[in-house]
PDB file of C-alpha atoms in Angstrom:
ATOM      1  CA  MET A   1      19.481  -9.467   6.569  1.00 55.00           C
ATOM      2  CA  GLN A   2      22.161  -6.796   6.255  1.00 59.00           C
ATOM      3  CA  VAL A   3      20.533  -4.868   9.103  1.00 60.00           C
ATOM      4  CA  LEU A   4      20.870  -7.826  11.478  1.00 70.00           C
ATOM      5  CA  GLY A   5      24.003  -9.304   9.935  1.00 63.00           C
ATOM      6  CA  GLU A   6      26.025  -9.303  13.143  1.00 70.00           C
ATOM      7  CA  TYR A   7      23.536 -11.769  14.643  1.00 74.00           C
ATOM      8  CA  ARG A   8      23.321 -14.126  11.666  1.00 78.00           C
ATOM      9  CA  GLU A   9      24.847 -17.036  13.574  1.00 81.00           C
ATOM     10  CA  GLN A  10      21.787 -17.042  15.833  1.00 83.00           C
ATOM     11  CA  MET A  11      19.279 -16.670  12.987  1.00 89.00           C
ATOM     12  CA  VAL A  12      18.069 -18.882  10.159  1.00 94.00           C
ATOM     13  CA  LEU A  13      16.136 -17.688   7.124  1.00 94.00           C
ATOM     14  CA  ILE A  14      12.998 -19.789   6.708  1.00 95.00           C
ATOM     15  CA  GLY A  15       9.712 -19.317   4.860  1.00 92.00           C
ATOM     16  CA  GLY A  16       9.079 -18.306   1.275  1.00 89.00           C
ATOM     17  CA  TRP A  17      12.618 -17.311   0.326  1.00 90.00           C
ATOM     18  CA  VAL A  18      14.109 -20.750   1.017  1.00 95.00           C
ATOM     19  CA  PRO A  19      13.217 -22.370  -2.358  1.00 94.00           C
ATOM     20  CA  PHE A  20      14.366 -19.252  -4.192  1.00 92.00           C
ATOM     21  CA  PHE A  21      17.866 -19.519  -2.742  1.00 92.00           C
ATOM     22  CA  LEU A  22      18.004 -23.321  -2.811  1.00 93.00           C
ATOM     23  CA  PHE A  23      16.742 -23.837  -6.354  1.00 93.00           C
ATOM     24  CA  GLY A  24      16.996 -20.549  -8.218  1.00 84.00           C
ATOM     25  CA  PRO A  25      15.022 -17.551  -9.462  1.00 76.00           C
ATOM     26  CA  GLU A  26      12.275 -19.644 -11.081  1.00 84.00           C
ATOM     27  CA  HIS A  27      10.692 -19.501  -7.637  1.00 88.00           C
ATOM     28  CA  VAL A  28       8.401 -16.515  -7.050  1.00 86.00           C
ATOM     29  CA  GLY A  29      10.086 -15.497  -3.787  1.00 83.00           C
ATOM     30  CA  SER A  30       8.182 -13.488  -1.209  1.00 84.00           C
ATOM     31  CA  THR A  31       7.766 -10.004   0.230  1.00 80.00           C
ATOM     32  CA  ASP A  32       7.910 -11.503   3.727  1.00 87.00           C
ATOM     33  CA  VAL A  33      11.203 -12.294   5.423  1.00 90.00           C
ATOM     34  CA  ASP A  34      10.738 -15.067   7.992  1.00 92.00           C
ATOM     35  CA  ILE A  35      13.577 -15.432  10.485  1.00 92.00           C
ATOM     36  CA  ALA A  36      13.921 -18.250  13.001  1.00 92.00           C
ATOM     37  CA  LEU A  37      15.592 -17.144  16.214  1.00 87.00           C
ATOM     38  CA  ASP A  38      17.618 -19.447  18.430  1.00 83.00           C
ATOM     39  CA  ARG A  39      16.350 -18.269  21.796  1.00 75.00           C
ATOM     40  CA  GLU A  40      18.905 -20.440  23.614  1.00 76.00           C
ATOM     41  CA  GLU A  41      21.849 -18.669  21.989  1.00 72.00           C
ATOM     42  CA  ILE A  42      20.874 -14.993  21.777  1.00 68.00           C
ATOM     43  CA  THR A  43      21.596 -12.989  24.916  1.00 67.00           C
ATOM     44  CA  ASP A  44      19.311 -10.423  26.504  1.00 66.00           C
ATOM     45  CA  ASP A  45      21.567  -7.652  25.195  1.00 72.00           C
ATOM     46  CA  VAL A  46      21.076  -8.880  21.641  1.00 72.00           C
ATOM     47  CA  TYR A  47      17.312  -9.055  22.081  1.00 67.00           C
ATOM     48  CA  ARG A  48      17.369  -5.496  23.345  1.00 69.00           C
ATOM     49  CA  THR A  49      19.204  -4.200  20.307  1.00 79.00           C
ATOM     50  CA  ILE A  50      17.368  -6.091  17.549  1.00 82.00           C
ATOM     51  CA  ARG A  51      14.398  -3.761  17.701  1.00 81.00           C
ATOM     52  CA  GLN A  52      16.667  -0.712  17.861  1.00 84.00           C
ATOM     53  CA  HIS A  53      18.514  -1.806  14.708  1.00 85.00           C
ATOM     54  CA  LEU A  54      15.276  -2.367  12.820  1.00 87.00           C
ATOM     55  CA  GLU A  55      13.717   0.926  13.878  1.00 88.00           C
ATOM     56  CA  LYS A  56      16.899   2.797  12.987  1.00 88.00           C
ATOM     57  CA  ARG A  57      16.517   1.462   9.435  1.00 87.00           C
ATOM     58  CA  GLY A  58      12.894   2.532   9.177  1.00 90.00           C
ATOM     59  CA  TYR A  59      11.085  -0.628  10.244  1.00 91.00           C
ATOM     60  CA  THR A  60       7.959  -0.252  12.362  1.00 91.00           C
ATOM     61  CA  GLN A  61       6.769  -2.798  14.874  1.00 87.00           C
ATOM     62  CA  GLY A  62       3.177  -3.787  14.159  1.00 80.00           C
ATOM     63  CA  GLU A  63       0.308  -4.726  16.418  1.00 81.00           C
ATOM     64  CA  GLN A  64       1.715  -8.231  16.476  1.00 80.00           C
ATOM     65  CA  PRO A  65       4.947  -7.976  18.464  1.00 74.00           C
ATOM     66  CA  PHE A  66       6.897 -10.330  16.202  1.00 82.00           C
ATOM     67  CA  VAL A  67       6.234  -8.384  12.978  1.00 89.00           C
ATOM     68  CA  PHE A  68       8.177  -5.409  11.595  1.00 91.00           C
ATOM     69  CA  THR A  69       7.310  -3.670   8.322  1.00 92.00           C
ATOM     70  CA  LYS A  70       8.874  -1.103   6.020  1.00 91.00           C
ATOM     71  CA  GLU A  71       7.827   0.403   2.692  1.00 89.00           C
ATOM     72  CA  VAL A  72      10.526  -0.005   0.059  1.00 84.00           C
ATOM     73  CA  LYS A  73      10.615   1.554  -3.416  1.00 77.00           C
ATOM     74  CA  ILE A  74      12.552  -0.364  -6.062  1.00 70.00           C
ATOM     75  CA  ASP A  75      13.512   1.459  -9.258  1.00 68.00           C
ATOM     76  CA  ASP A  76      10.472   3.331 -10.624  1.00 71.00           C
ATOM     77  CA  GLY A  77       7.886   0.851  -9.411  1.00 73.00           C
ATOM     78  CA  ASP A  78       5.261   1.292  -6.741  1.00 81.00           C
ATOM     79  CA  PRO A  79       6.387   0.955  -3.125  1.00 85.00           C
ATOM     80  CA  ILE A  80       6.127  -2.515  -1.643  1.00 88.00           C
ATOM     81  CA  THR A  81       5.794  -3.410   2.016  1.00 90.00           C
ATOM     82  CA  VAL A  82       8.551  -5.664   3.302  1.00 88.00           C
ATOM     83  CA  GLN A  83       7.501  -7.633   6.359  1.00 91.00           C
ATOM     84  CA  VAL A  84       9.986  -9.234   8.750  1.00 90.00           C
ATOM     85  CA  ASP A  85       8.561 -11.977  10.959  1.00 90.00           C
ATOM     86  CA  PHE A  86      10.495 -13.446  13.886  1.00 89.00           C
ATOM     87  CA  LEU A  87       9.696 -17.058  14.727  1.00 90.00           C
ATOM     88  CA  ALA A  88      10.836 -19.501  17.385  1.00 87.00           C
ATOM     89  CA  GLY A  89      10.330 -23.157  18.168  1.00 83.00           C
ATOM     90  CA  GLU A  90       7.591 -24.375  20.456  1.00 80.00           C
ATOM     91  CA  TYR A  91       9.843 -26.234  22.867  1.00 64.00           C
ATOM     92  CA  GLY A  92      11.290 -24.360  25.815  1.00 48.00           C
ATOM     93  CA  GLY A  93      10.192 -20.919  26.976  1.00 44.00           C
ATOM     94  CA  VAL A  94       6.446 -20.694  27.531  1.00 42.00           C
ATOM     95  CA  GLY A  95       3.789 -23.352  27.426  1.00 43.00           C
ATOM     96  CA  LYS A  96       2.285 -24.610  24.194  1.00 48.00           C
ATOM     97  CA  GLU A  97      -0.990 -22.777  24.798  1.00 48.00           C
ATOM     98  CA  HIS A  98       0.722 -19.390  24.402  1.00 46.00           C
ATOM     99  CA  ARG A  99       1.205 -17.983  20.924  1.00 49.00           C
ATOM    100  CA  HIS A 100       4.498 -16.143  21.423  1.00 49.00           C
ATOM    101  CA  GLN A 101       7.904 -17.032  22.801  1.00 50.00           C
ATOM    102  CA  PRO A 102       9.263 -14.206  24.984  1.00 49.00           C
ATOM    103  CA  LEU A 103      12.663 -13.039  23.837  1.00 48.00           C
ATOM    104  CA  GLN A 104      13.035  -9.633  25.390  1.00 49.00           C
ATOM    105  CA  GLU A 105      10.493  -7.336  26.983  1.00 46.00           C
ATOM    106  CA  ASP A 106       9.610  -5.476  23.783  1.00 48.00           C
ATOM    107  CA  LEU A 107      10.318  -8.204  21.222  1.00 53.00           C
ATOM    108  CA  LYS A 108       8.567 -11.536  20.882  1.00 61.00           C
ATOM    109  CA  ALA A 109       8.757 -14.323  18.325  1.00 70.00           C
ATOM    110  CA  ARG A 110       5.747 -16.209  17.019  1.00 79.00           C
ATOM    111  CA  LYS A 111       5.864 -19.905  17.757  1.00 84.00           C
ATOM    112  CA  ALA A 112       6.095 -21.945  14.571  1.00 88.00           C
ATOM    113  CA  ARG A 113       5.724 -25.705  14.687  1.00 92.00           C
ATOM    114  CA  GLY A 114       8.822 -27.376  13.287  1.00 93.00           C
ATOM    115  CA  CYS A 115      10.984 -24.276  13.603  1.00 93.00           C
ATOM    116  CA  GLU A 116      13.447 -26.217  15.776  1.00 93.00           C
ATOM    117  CA  LEU A 117      14.340 -28.348  12.766  1.00 96.00           C
ATOM    118  CA  ALA A 118      15.490 -25.334  10.757  1.00 96.00           C
ATOM    119  CA  LEU A 119      17.696 -24.192  13.633  1.00 93.00           C
ATOM    120  CA  GLU A 120      19.323 -27.633  13.678  1.00 94.00           C
ATOM    121  CA  HIS A 121      19.485 -28.275   9.926  1.00 96.00           C
ATOM    122  CA  HIS A 122      20.567 -25.279   7.888  1.00 96.00           C
ATOM    123  CA  THR A 123      23.246 -24.285   5.448  1.00 95.00           C
ATOM    124  CA  GLN A 124      25.089 -21.039   4.790  1.00 93.00           C
ATOM    125  CA  VAL A 125      24.555 -19.305   1.456  1.00 91.00           C
ATOM    126  CA  THR A 126      25.767 -16.065  -0.074  1.00 88.00           C
ATOM    127  CA  VAL A 127      22.966 -13.723  -1.096  1.00 82.00           C
ATOM    128  CA  GLU A 128      23.587 -10.871  -3.512  1.00 79.00           C
ATOM    129  CA  GLY A 129      21.120  -8.175  -4.451  1.00 71.00           C
ATOM    130  CA  MET A 130      20.320  -4.499  -4.705  1.00 67.00           C
ATOM    131  CA  MET A 131      19.462  -2.645  -1.529  1.00 67.00           C
ATOM    132  CA  PRO A 132      16.697   0.009  -1.415  1.00 62.00           C
ATOM    133  CA  GLY A 133      19.245   2.802  -1.824  1.00 66.00           C
ATOM    134  CA  GLY A 134      20.615   1.264  -5.002  1.00 67.00           C
ATOM    135  CA  ALA A 135      23.802  -0.296  -3.619  1.00 73.00           C
ATOM    136  CA  VAL A 136      24.630  -3.856  -4.639  1.00 80.00           C
ATOM    137  CA  ASN A 137      25.415  -5.886  -1.541  1.00 77.00           C
ATOM    138  CA  ARG A 138      26.434  -9.424  -0.670  1.00 84.00           C
ATOM    139  CA  VAL A 139      25.754 -11.107   2.681  1.00 84.00           C
ATOM    140  CA  GLN A 140      26.068 -14.605   4.101  1.00 87.00           C
ATOM    141  CA  VAL A 141      22.867 -16.062   5.488  1.00 89.00           C
ATOM    142  CA  ASN A 142      21.972 -19.215   7.395  1.00 93.00           C
ATOM    143  CA  LEU A 143      19.287 -20.832   5.238  1.00 96.00           C
ATOM    144  CA  SER A 144      16.940 -23.648   6.184  1.00 97.00           C
ATOM    145  CA  GLU A 145      17.657 -26.904   4.413  1.00 98.00           C
ATOM    146  CA  VAL A 146      14.933 -28.414   2.262  1.00 98.00           C
ATOM    147  CA  VAL A 147      13.789 -31.003   4.835  1.00 98.00           C
ATOM    148  CA  PRO A 148      12.800 -28.510   7.575  1.00 98.00           C
ATOM    149  CA  PHE A 149      11.261 -26.262   4.934  1.00 98.00           C
ATOM    150  CA  ILE A 150       8.980 -28.998   3.610  1.00 98.00           C
ATOM    151  CA  VAL A 151       8.064 -30.123   7.132  1.00 98.00           C
ATOM    152  CA  MET A 152       7.136 -26.585   8.190  1.00 97.00           C
ATOM    153  CA  LYS A 153       5.154 -26.108   4.986  1.00 97.00           C
ATOM    154  CA  GLY A 154       3.260 -29.275   5.828  1.00 98.00           C
ATOM    155  CA  MET A 155       2.358 -27.853   9.231  1.00 96.00           C
ATOM    156  CA  ALA A 156       1.209 -24.611   7.604  1.00 95.00           C
ATOM    157  CA  LEU A 157      -0.723 -26.353   4.826  1.00 97.00           C
ATOM    158  CA  TYR A 158      -2.718 -28.317   7.365  1.00 96.00           C
ATOM    159  CA  GLY A 159      -3.467 -25.368   9.625  1.00 92.00           C
ATOM    160  CA  ARG A 160      -4.366 -22.498   7.291  1.00 91.00           C
ATOM    161  CA  MET A 161      -5.695 -21.665   3.835  1.00 91.00           C
ATOM    162  CA  ASN A 162      -2.820 -20.380   1.710  1.00 92.00           C
ATOM    163  CA  GLU A 163      -2.391 -21.864  -1.758  1.00 96.00           C
ATOM    164  CA  LYS A 164       1.312 -21.020  -1.794  1.00 95.00           C
ATOM    165  CA  ASP A 165       2.037 -23.622   0.910  1.00 96.00           C
ATOM    166  CA  ALA A 166       1.093 -26.461  -1.440  1.00 98.00           C
ATOM    167  CA  TRP A 167       2.758 -24.700  -4.374  1.00 97.00           C
ATOM    168  CA  ASP A 168       6.043 -24.381  -2.461  1.00 97.00           C
ATOM    169  CA  ILE A 169       6.010 -28.078  -1.583  1.00 98.00           C
ATOM    170  CA  HIS A 170       5.415 -29.029  -5.211  1.00 98.00           C
ATOM    171  CA  PHE A 171       8.132 -26.631  -6.367  1.00 97.00           C
ATOM    172  CA  CYS A 172      10.698 -28.266  -4.069  1.00 98.00           C
ATOM    173  CA  LEU A 173       9.785 -31.766  -5.199  1.00 98.00           C
ATOM    174  CA  LYS A 174       9.891 -30.724  -8.849  1.00 97.00           C
ATOM    175  CA  ASN A 175      13.246 -28.961  -8.638  1.00 96.00           C
ATOM    176  CA  PHE A 176      15.291 -31.041  -6.207  1.00 97.00           C
ATOM    177  CA  GLU A 177      18.420 -32.280  -7.980  1.00 96.00           C
ATOM    178  CA  GLY A 178      18.259 -36.032  -8.430  1.00 97.00           C
ATOM    179  CA  GLY A 179      14.489 -36.182  -8.155  1.00 97.00           C
ATOM    180  CA  ILE A 180      12.226 -37.811  -5.592  1.00 98.00           C
ATOM    181  CA  ASP A 181      14.630 -40.649  -4.714  1.00 98.00           C
ATOM    182  CA  ALA A 182      17.406 -38.196  -3.883  1.00 98.00           C
ATOM    183  CA  LEU A 183      15.038 -36.043  -1.841  1.00 98.00           C
ATOM    184  CA  ALA A 184      13.814 -39.079   0.097  1.00 98.00           C
ATOM    185  CA  LYS A 185      17.416 -39.804   1.097  1.00 98.00           C
ATOM    186  CA  GLN A 186      17.612 -36.325   2.632  1.00 98.00           C
ATOM    187  CA  PHE A 187      14.735 -37.260   4.929  1.00 98.00           C
ATOM    188  CA  GLU A 188      16.061 -40.663   5.979  1.00 97.00           C
ATOM    189  CA  PRO A 189      18.389 -39.486   8.806  1.00 97.00           C
ATOM    190  CA  VAL A 190      15.528 -37.633  10.531  1.00 97.00           C
ATOM    191  CA  ILE A 191      12.495 -39.653   9.451  1.00 98.00           C
ATOM    192  CA  GLN A 192      11.853 -40.910  13.004  1.00 97.00           C
ATOM    193  CA  ASN A 193      11.702 -37.357  14.353  1.00 97.00           C
ATOM    194  CA  LYS A 194       8.165 -36.702  15.589  1.00 96.00           C
ATOM    195  CA  LEU A 195       7.985 -33.263  13.981  1.00 97.00           C
ATOM    196  CA  VAL A 196       9.169 -34.641  10.644  1.00 98.00           C
ATOM    197  CA  GLN A 197       6.565 -37.387  10.817  1.00 98.00           C
ATOM    198  CA  GLU A 198       3.829 -34.923  11.729  1.00 98.00           C
ATOM    199  CA  GLY A 199       4.663 -32.482   8.943  1.00 98.00           C
ATOM    200  CA  LEU A 200       4.832 -35.201   6.291  1.00 99.00           C
ATOM    201  CA  ARG A 201       1.654 -36.892   7.488  1.00 98.00           C
ATOM    202  CA  LYS A 202      -0.137 -33.551   7.313  1.00 98.00           C
ATOM    203  CA  ILE A 203       1.034 -33.166   3.721  1.00 99.00           C
ATOM    204  CA  ARG A 204      -0.337 -36.632   2.971  1.00 99.00           C
ATOM    205  CA  ALA A 205      -3.694 -35.578   4.436  1.00 98.00           C
ATOM    206  CA  LYS A 206      -3.952 -32.716   1.932  1.00 98.00           C
ATOM    207  CA  PHE A 207      -2.724 -34.775  -1.045  1.00 98.00           C
ATOM    208  CA  VAL A 208      -4.808 -37.952  -0.625  1.00 98.00           C
ATOM    209  CA  SER A 209      -6.214 -37.623  -4.156  1.00 98.00           C
ATOM    210  CA  VAL A 210      -5.754 -35.596  -7.323  1.00 98.00           C
ATOM    211  CA  ASP A 211      -8.722 -33.427  -6.364  1.00 98.00           C
ATOM    212  CA  SER A 212      -7.646 -32.851  -2.751  1.00 98.00           C
ATOM    213  CA  LEU A 213      -6.837 -29.415  -1.387  1.00 98.00           C
ATOM    214  CA  GLY A 214      -3.087 -29.775  -1.997  1.00 98.00           C
ATOM    215  CA  PRO A 215      -3.048 -30.434  -5.758  1.00 98.00           C
ATOM    216  CA  THR A 216      -5.954 -28.034  -6.293  1.00 98.00           C
ATOM    217  CA  SER A 217      -4.091 -25.284  -4.423  1.00 98.00           C
ATOM    218  CA  VAL A 218      -1.057 -25.748  -6.678  1.00 98.00           C
ATOM    219  CA  ALA A 219      -3.207 -25.129  -9.756  1.00 97.00           C
ATOM    220  CA  ASP A 220      -5.040 -22.253  -8.067  1.00 97.00           C
ATOM    221  CA  PHE A 221      -1.811 -20.486  -7.121  1.00 96.00           C
ATOM    222  CA  ASP A 222      -0.628 -20.677 -10.729  1.00 94.00           C
ATOM    223  CA  GLU A 223      -4.031 -19.244 -11.744  1.00 95.00           C
ATOM    224  CA  ILE A 224      -4.521 -22.012 -14.276  1.00 94.00           C
ATOM    225  CA  THR A 225      -8.042 -21.922 -15.721  1.00 92.00           C
ATOM    226  CA  ASP A 226      -7.749 -24.292 -18.686  1.00 97.00           C
ATOM    227  CA  LYS A 227      -9.195 -27.618 -17.524  1.00 96.00           C
ATOM    228  CA  GLU A 228      -6.652 -29.789 -19.303  1.00 98.00           C
ATOM    229  CA  ALA A 229      -3.752 -27.744 -17.949  1.00 98.00           C
ATOM    230  CA  ARG A 230      -5.263 -27.780 -14.444  1.00 98.00           C
ATOM    231  CA  ASP A 231      -5.709 -31.533 -14.538  1.00 98.00           C
ATOM    232  CA  ARG A 232      -2.119 -31.950 -15.692  1.00 98.00           C
ATOM    233  CA  ILE A 233      -0.562 -29.817 -12.922  1.00 98.00           C
ATOM    234  CA  LYS A 234      -2.823 -31.362 -10.264  1.00 98.00           C
ATOM    235  CA  ARG A 235      -1.838 -34.843 -11.397  1.00 99.00           C
ATOM    236  CA  ASP A 236       1.848 -33.926 -11.359  1.00 98.00           C
ATOM    237  CA  ALA A 237       1.633 -32.453  -7.847  1.00 98.00           C
ATOM    238  CA  TYR A 238      -0.291 -35.452  -6.519  1.00 99.00           C
ATOM    239  CA  GLU A 239       2.053 -38.019  -8.057  1.00 99.00           C
ATOM    240  CA  ARG A 240       5.246 -36.320  -6.882  1.00 99.00           C
ATOM    241  CA  VAL A 241       4.006 -35.932  -3.310  1.00 99.00           C
ATOM    242  CA  THR A 242       2.655 -39.474  -3.256  1.00 99.00           C
ATOM    243  CA  ALA A 243       5.945 -40.867  -4.578  1.00 99.00           C
ATOM    244  CA  LEU A 244       7.925 -39.118  -1.832  1.00 99.00           C
ATOM    245  CA  LEU A 245       5.599 -40.122   0.987  1.00 99.00           C
ATOM    246  CA  ASP A 246       5.332 -43.699  -0.271  1.00 99.00           C
ATOM    247  CA  ALA A 247       9.132 -43.926  -0.370  1.00 98.00           C
ATOM    248  CA  LEU A 248       9.245 -42.729   3.238  1.00 98.00           C
ATOM    249  CA  LYS A 249       6.321 -44.980   4.277  1.00 98.00           C
ATOM    250  CA  VAL A 250       4.364 -42.034   5.658  1.00 98.00           C
ATOM    251  CA  SER A 251       0.680 -42.449   6.455  1.00 96.00           C
ATOM    252  CA  GLU A 252      -2.074 -39.837   6.548  1.00 96.00           C
ATOM    253  CA  PHE A 253      -2.352 -37.576   9.598  1.00 95.00           C
ATOM    254  CA  LYS A 254      -5.390 -38.173  11.780  1.00 89.00           C
ATOM    255  CA  GLU A 255      -6.610 -35.821  14.499  1.00 83.00           C
TER     256      GLU A 255
END
């Protein structure tokens, strides 16, 4: 985020780092950095320079035009590949059938369902950490609030096979201060939003029972093999999700 810091007002950090910064280091974090771009606010000149800034710092644009990667070595460990993904909302720009939103001729953002919510509902946090060169740095970042994060995770959970989607949802429900009732109140102002309804209903579809894909994915991501422990974590995930969705009167998504 330091590389693109001058544009932070037009960007929101979404994806796997959101729970880490909202709830603390108990979250596993991610090697991917997902950034939502506000295509209505960023000028053509900014689009033109984003790629230049990234390439100057050693990032390489991949085959997918919205992905940039860089190998980073931390301390004496093996190098890790940091991946920066640019995402944009589905509304505006190109039609829904296209996969990318055009930003500038040589930079595109992948369309992510629900991304608009993060651009509307985010908070600013201060992030401190060690940069690849060893310097300790502190930057301010626009961070998705928990509601858009959960909604987008619901979209992802329904549309792909990635155990961490369900795990992230469970982590948020387990760690939100004040518990399920307090989290439900966060949803109330936007509960009639069609994207919010869709994301939550898709979560319901994957958590319809203790043995559904959602609870099972939570246990799988934690690599729990003991049957009693698996049953316990699956039950906890199912009951927390069910309690939230019941409080919000959300039904199961149907195609």
